[in-house]
Amino acid sequence: MPRVPSAEAPVRPTPSGRVPRPTPAQEAPPPAHLPELLRRLAETYLPSPPAPRVSPEPLDDLVETILAQQNTSALTRRQFAALKATYPMWEAALADGPDGVEAVLRAAGGGLARIKADYIWNVLHRLEEVQPSGEEGGPLSLRLLRNMNDAEARALLESLPGVGMKTASLLLLFDLARPAIPVENNIHRVAGRLDLIPARWNVLKAERWFDEVLARDWATRYTFHVSAIRHGRQTCLARRPRCEVCVLRDLCPSAGIFLEDGPDTR
């Protein structure tokens, strides 16, 4: 069940006398029908979620996540396969430098090769710097994430160059079976049209809202993430939402607007 904070709870001053800023869920309390909304999305798009997966090497998954940005799945797989064929160990990519990594990515196809090469090489360089004592010269790895708690794992990931909140959340949810809740454009659009969050919020604030209101368990968050993305891609389209077949139509304040006035780009 969602964790629904009380809309009546007062915001108490801190010991310094300052009143803290309200949390996202205090600014926009979740509606009473949120559990029904989650149930319908899951029933429609992901009735049988998979078993959680813990990656044998999260560093591989982080590199794939970097490659996936503004890329197709096919190109991501091709570029990653090319990197692994050229560099069986990530130390070889580090030694080859960003120019070498860029050349491999360009040969495999896809855009932003220089930017992604820099990100990947900088991550590897940073990991070499923070290698645990006693492991200098050992293989570059992020396997230690598997033994950290959620907060520690996120802190380490977000300390790496180019890894922000969303990338860390993706890795935590999909590759470490942690109850993170990454919010991408489809989820952000769906949440805005359902009036769950204010339209002015960006995806990072939306993620903090979902982190407050969703039950802190992997299955709930994985199911919502996947089903909401599928809903955004198949039904709640950016330009022509298919409100007439939407399973959330009676819960969505935007449905009447789109059905009466025709699709727009909200």
Short mmCIF file of C-alpha atoms in Angstrom, two decimals:
data_model
loop_
_atom_site.label_atom_id
_atom_site.label_comp_id
_atom_site.label_asym_id
_atom_site.label_seq_id
_atom_site.Cartn_x
_atom_site.Cartn_y
_atom_site.Cartn_z
CA MET A 1 0.00 0.00 0.00
CA PRO A 2 1.20 3.57 -0.61
CA ARG A 3 2.50 5.48 2.35
CA VAL A 4 0.11 8.42 2.59
CA PRO A 5 1.40 11.30 4.76
CA SER A 6 -1.20 13.26 6.64
CA ALA A 7 -2.15 16.53 5.02
CA GLU A 8 -2.89 17.89 8.50
CA ALA A 9 0.55 17.20 9.97
CA PRO A 10 2.13 20.52 11.07
CA VAL A 11 5.58 21.54 9.92
CA ARG A 12 7.47 22.01 13.18
CA PRO A 13 10.30 24.53 13.60
CA THR A 14 13.85 23.21 13.84
CA PRO A 15 15.94 23.85 17.01
CA SER A 16 17.29 26.96 15.28
CA GLY A 17 13.75 28.34 15.05
CA ARG A 18 13.54 28.02 11.28
CA VAL A 19 10.53 26.32 9.76
CA PRO A 20 11.79 23.61 7.38
CA ARG A 21 10.61 23.59 3.80
CA PRO A 22 7.72 21.18 3.22
CA THR A 23 8.51 17.88 1.58
CA PRO A 24 7.09 17.17 -1.88
CA ALA A 25 4.34 14.98 -0.39
CA GLN A 26 3.43 17.77 2.03
CA GLU A 27 3.19 20.20 -0.88
CA ALA A 28 1.07 17.77 -2.91
CA PRO A 29 -0.58 15.16 -0.66
CA PRO A 30 -1.31 11.93 -2.56
CA PRO A 31 -4.96 11.39 -3.50
CA ALA A 32 -7.10 8.76 -1.81
CA HIS A 33 -7.45 6.88 -5.09
CA LEU A 34 -3.69 6.35 -5.52
CA PRO A 35 -3.89 2.65 -4.46
CA GLU A 36 -6.58 2.03 -7.10
CA LEU A 37 -4.50 3.83 -9.71
CA LEU A 38 -1.49 1.62 -8.92
CA ARG A 39 -3.64 -1.51 -8.99
CA ARG A 40 -5.06 -0.75 -12.44
CA LEU A 41 -1.67 0.05 -13.94
CA ALA A 42 -0.18 -3.17 -12.58
CA GLU A 43 -3.15 -5.28 -13.68
CA THR A 44 -3.03 -3.83 -17.19
CA TYR A 45 0.68 -3.64 -17.92
CA LEU A 46 2.60 -5.91 -15.51
CA PRO A 47 0.34 -8.45 -13.77
CA SER A 48 3.28 -10.80 -13.07
CA PRO A 49 6.44 -8.85 -12.18
CA PRO A 50 9.75 -10.72 -12.54
CA ALA A 51 11.91 -11.85 -9.65
CA PRO A 52 14.36 -9.19 -8.46
CA ARG A 53 17.79 -9.27 -10.08
CA VAL A 54 21.13 -8.58 -8.43
CA SER A 55 23.86 -7.99 -10.99
CA PRO A 56 27.10 -9.97 -10.70
CA GLU A 57 28.97 -6.79 -11.74
CA PRO A 58 27.10 -3.48 -11.36
CA LEU A 59 29.90 -1.61 -13.15
CA ASP A 60 28.90 -3.32 -16.40
CA ASP A 61 25.32 -2.18 -15.83
CA LEU A 62 26.40 1.38 -15.08
CA VAL A 63 28.32 1.54 -18.36
CA GLU A 64 25.26 0.21 -20.20
CA THR A 65 23.08 2.81 -18.49
CA ILE A 66 25.42 5.58 -19.63
CA LEU A 67 25.35 4.21 -23.18
CA ALA A 68 21.54 4.00 -23.14
CA GLN A 69 21.10 7.76 -22.73
CA GLN A 70 19.55 9.13 -25.95
CA ASN A 71 20.19 5.79 -27.62
CA THR A 72 18.12 2.89 -28.92
CA SER A 73 18.25 -0.48 -27.18
CA ALA A 74 19.84 -2.08 -30.24
CA LEU A 75 22.62 0.52 -30.42
CA THR A 76 23.21 0.31 -26.68
CA ARG A 77 23.70 -3.46 -26.89
CA ARG A 78 25.99 -3.08 -29.93
CA GLN A 79 28.17 -0.43 -28.28
CA PHE A 80 28.42 -2.36 -25.02
CA ALA A 81 29.35 -5.56 -26.85
CA ALA A 82 32.03 -3.63 -28.76
CA LEU A 83 33.47 -2.24 -25.53
CA LYS A 84 33.59 -5.66 -23.86
CA ALA A 85 35.18 -7.23 -26.95
CA THR A 86 37.85 -4.53 -27.05
CA TYR A 87 38.32 -4.28 -23.28
CA PRO A 88 37.66 -7.63 -21.53
CA MET A 89 38.74 -5.85 -18.32
CA TRP A 90 37.77 -2.24 -17.62
CA GLU A 91 41.38 -1.49 -16.66
CA ALA A 92 42.21 -1.77 -20.37
CA ALA A 93 39.67 0.93 -21.21
CA LEU A 94 41.13 3.13 -18.49
CA ALA A 95 44.63 2.64 -19.92
CA ASP A 96 43.46 3.32 -23.48
CA GLY A 97 42.05 6.70 -22.48
CA PRO A 98 38.90 8.53 -23.56
CA ASP A 99 40.09 8.77 -27.18
CA GLY A 100 40.32 4.99 -27.43
CA VAL A 101 36.91 4.48 -25.84
CA GLU A 102 35.42 7.06 -28.21
CA ALA A 103 36.88 5.26 -31.23
CA VAL A 104 35.26 1.98 -30.15
CA LEU A 105 31.88 3.66 -29.69
CA ARG A 106 32.05 5.46 -33.03
CA ALA A 107 32.92 2.23 -34.84
CA ALA A 108 29.88 0.56 -33.26
CA GLY A 109 27.56 3.41 -34.35
CA GLY A 110 25.39 5.80 -32.39
CA GLY A 111 25.73 9.42 -31.38
CA LEU A 112 27.30 11.32 -28.48
CA ALA A 113 30.34 9.06 -28.66
CA ARG A 114 32.73 11.66 -27.25
CA ILE A 115 30.47 12.65 -24.37
CA LYS A 116 29.77 9.05 -23.39
CA ALA A 117 33.43 8.08 -23.73
CA ASP A 118 34.36 10.88 -21.34
CA TYR A 119 31.68 9.82 -18.84
CA ILE A 120 32.77 6.17 -18.93
CA TRP A 121 36.47 6.94 -18.66
CA ASN A 122 35.95 9.43 -15.83
CA VAL A 123 33.91 6.84 -13.90
CA LEU A 124 36.69 4.28 -14.32
CA HIS A 125 39.31 6.82 -13.28
CA ARG A 126 37.30 7.75 -10.18
CA LEU A 127 36.86 4.09 -9.22
CA GLU A 128 40.61 3.60 -9.48
CA GLU A 129 41.08 6.52 -7.07
CA VAL A 130 38.59 5.22 -4.49
CA GLN A 131 39.59 1.54 -4.68
CA PRO A 132 39.28 0.07 -1.15
CA SER A 133 42.54 -0.23 0.77
CA GLY A 134 44.28 -3.50 0.11
CA GLU A 135 42.81 -3.75 -3.39
CA GLU A 136 45.09 -1.37 -5.27
CA GLY A 137 45.81 -2.87 -8.65
CA GLY A 138 42.77 -5.13 -8.36
CA PRO A 139 40.03 -5.23 -10.97
CA LEU A 140 37.81 -2.18 -11.26
CA SER A 141 34.42 -3.14 -9.89
CA LEU A 142 31.24 -1.97 -8.20
CA ARG A 143 30.48 -5.31 -6.56
CA LEU A 144 30.89 -3.67 -3.14
CA LEU A 145 27.51 -1.98 -3.75
CA ARG A 146 25.82 -5.32 -3.10
CA ASN A 147 26.95 -5.25 0.54
CA MET A 148 25.99 -1.60 1.20
CA ASN A 149 22.68 -0.34 2.51
CA ASP A 150 20.49 1.70 0.17
CA ALA A 151 21.78 5.09 1.34
CA GLU A 152 25.44 4.06 1.13
CA ALA A 153 25.00 2.56 -2.33
CA ARG A 154 23.28 5.70 -3.62
CA ALA A 155 25.93 7.95 -2.10
CA LEU A 156 28.72 6.01 -3.81
CA LEU A 157 26.96 6.01 -7.17
CA GLU A 158 26.16 9.72 -7.06
CA SER A 159 29.79 10.49 -6.17
CA LEU A 160 30.87 9.17 -9.57
CA PRO A 161 31.31 11.67 -12.44
CA GLY A 162 28.19 12.09 -14.53
CA VAL A 163 26.02 9.88 -12.29
CA GLY A 164 23.03 11.80 -10.98
CA MET A 165 19.92 10.89 -9.05
CA LYS A 166 18.09 9.27 -11.99
CA THR A 167 21.03 7.12 -13.15
CA ALA A 168 21.69 5.98 -9.58
CA SER A 169 18.01 5.13 -9.12
CA LEU A 170 17.93 3.09 -12.33
CA LEU A 171 20.93 1.04 -11.25
CA LEU A 172 19.56 0.54 -7.74
CA LEU A 173 16.15 -0.61 -8.98
CA PHE A 174 17.09 -2.80 -11.95
CA ASP A 175 20.52 -4.17 -11.03
CA LEU A 176 20.64 -4.20 -7.22
CA ALA A 177 16.98 -5.00 -6.38
CA ARG A 178 16.68 -1.90 -4.19
CA PRO A 179 13.41 0.05 -3.71
CA ALA A 180 14.39 3.09 -5.77
CA ILE A 181 11.87 4.84 -8.02
CA PRO A 182 13.47 6.47 -11.08
CA VAL A 183 11.15 8.90 -12.87
CA GLU A 184 11.62 9.39 -16.60
CA ASN A 185 9.65 11.49 -19.07
CA ASN A 186 6.72 9.09 -19.55
CA ILE A 187 6.16 8.76 -15.80
CA HIS A 188 6.49 12.51 -15.32
CA ARG A 189 3.93 13.20 -18.06
CA VAL A 190 1.46 10.60 -16.75
CA ALA A 191 1.76 11.90 -13.18
CA GLY A 192 1.16 15.47 -14.33
CA ARG A 193 -1.92 14.60 -16.37
CA LEU A 194 -3.32 12.61 -13.44
CA ASP A 195 -2.78 15.72 -11.29
CA LEU A 196 -0.64 13.75 -8.84
CA ILE A 197 2.06 16.42 -8.97
CA PRO A 198 2.12 20.10 -10.01
CA ALA A 199 2.99 20.71 -13.66
CA ARG A 200 5.88 22.98 -12.65
CA TRP A 201 7.81 20.18 -10.93
CA ASN A 202 10.79 18.64 -12.71
CA VAL A 203 11.52 14.90 -12.79
CA LEU A 204 13.84 15.05 -9.79
CA LYS A 205 11.21 16.59 -7.52
CA ALA A 206 8.67 14.13 -8.90
CA GLU A 207 11.01 11.29 -7.94
CA ARG A 208 11.25 12.61 -4.38
CA TRP A 209 7.43 12.72 -4.25
CA PHE A 210 7.08 9.12 -5.38
CA ASP A 211 9.80 8.09 -2.94
CA GLU A 212 7.67 9.50 -0.13
CA VAL A 213 4.28 8.10 -1.13
CA LEU A 214 5.04 4.63 -2.52
CA ALA A 215 5.58 1.66 -0.22
CA ARG A 216 9.29 1.09 0.26
CA ASP A 217 9.47 -2.35 -1.28
CA TRP A 218 11.05 -3.42 -4.54
CA ALA A 219 8.04 -5.13 -6.12
CA THR A 220 5.72 -2.12 -5.67
CA ARG A 221 8.22 0.33 -7.11
CA TYR A 222 9.44 -1.86 -9.95
CA THR A 223 5.86 -2.64 -10.98
CA PHE A 224 4.85 1.02 -10.93
CA HIS A 225 7.95 2.16 -12.82
CA VAL A 226 7.51 -0.36 -15.63
CA SER A 227 3.72 -0.15 -15.87
CA ALA A 228 3.65 3.67 -15.84
CA ILE A 229 6.24 3.80 -18.64
CA ARG A 230 4.22 1.31 -20.69
CA HIS A 231 1.08 3.34 -20.05
CA GLY A 232 2.87 6.46 -21.28
CA ARG A 233 4.15 4.73 -24.42
CA GLN A 234 0.98 2.85 -25.32
CA THR A 235 -1.91 4.99 -24.09
CA CYS A 236 -1.00 8.33 -22.50
CA LEU A 237 1.01 9.43 -25.52
CA ALA A 238 2.71 12.82 -25.56
CA ARG A 239 0.88 14.23 -28.60
CA ARG A 240 -2.19 12.03 -29.07
CA PRO A 241 -3.26 10.44 -25.77
CA ARG A 242 -5.71 7.58 -26.29
CA CYS A 243 -8.09 8.62 -23.50
CA GLU A 244 -10.99 6.67 -25.00
CA VAL A 245 -9.27 3.35 -24.13
CA CYS A 246 -7.45 4.46 -20.96
CA VAL A 247 -7.93 2.29 -17.84
CA LEU A 248 -7.45 5.42 -15.71
CA ARG A 249 -9.93 7.58 -17.60
CA ASP A 250 -12.38 7.98 -14.69
CA LEU A 251 -9.50 8.92 -12.35
CA CYS A 252 -7.84 11.40 -14.70
CA PRO A 253 -8.85 15.09 -14.66
CA SER A 254 -7.17 15.57 -18.04
CA ALA A 255 -9.23 12.96 -19.89
CA GLY A 256 -12.26 15.20 -20.32
CA ILE A 257 -10.12 18.01 -21.68
CA PHE A 258 -8.46 15.81 -24.29
CA LEU A 259 -11.70 14.09 -25.29
CA GLU A 260 -13.55 17.40 -25.68
CA ASP A 261 -10.88 19.56 -27.26
CA GLY A 262 -8.74 17.01 -29.05
CA PRO A 263 -5.10 16.09 -28.34
CA ASP A 264 -2.45 18.65 -27.53
CA THR A 265 1.15 18.39 -26.42
CA ARG A 266 0.84 18.74 -22.67
#
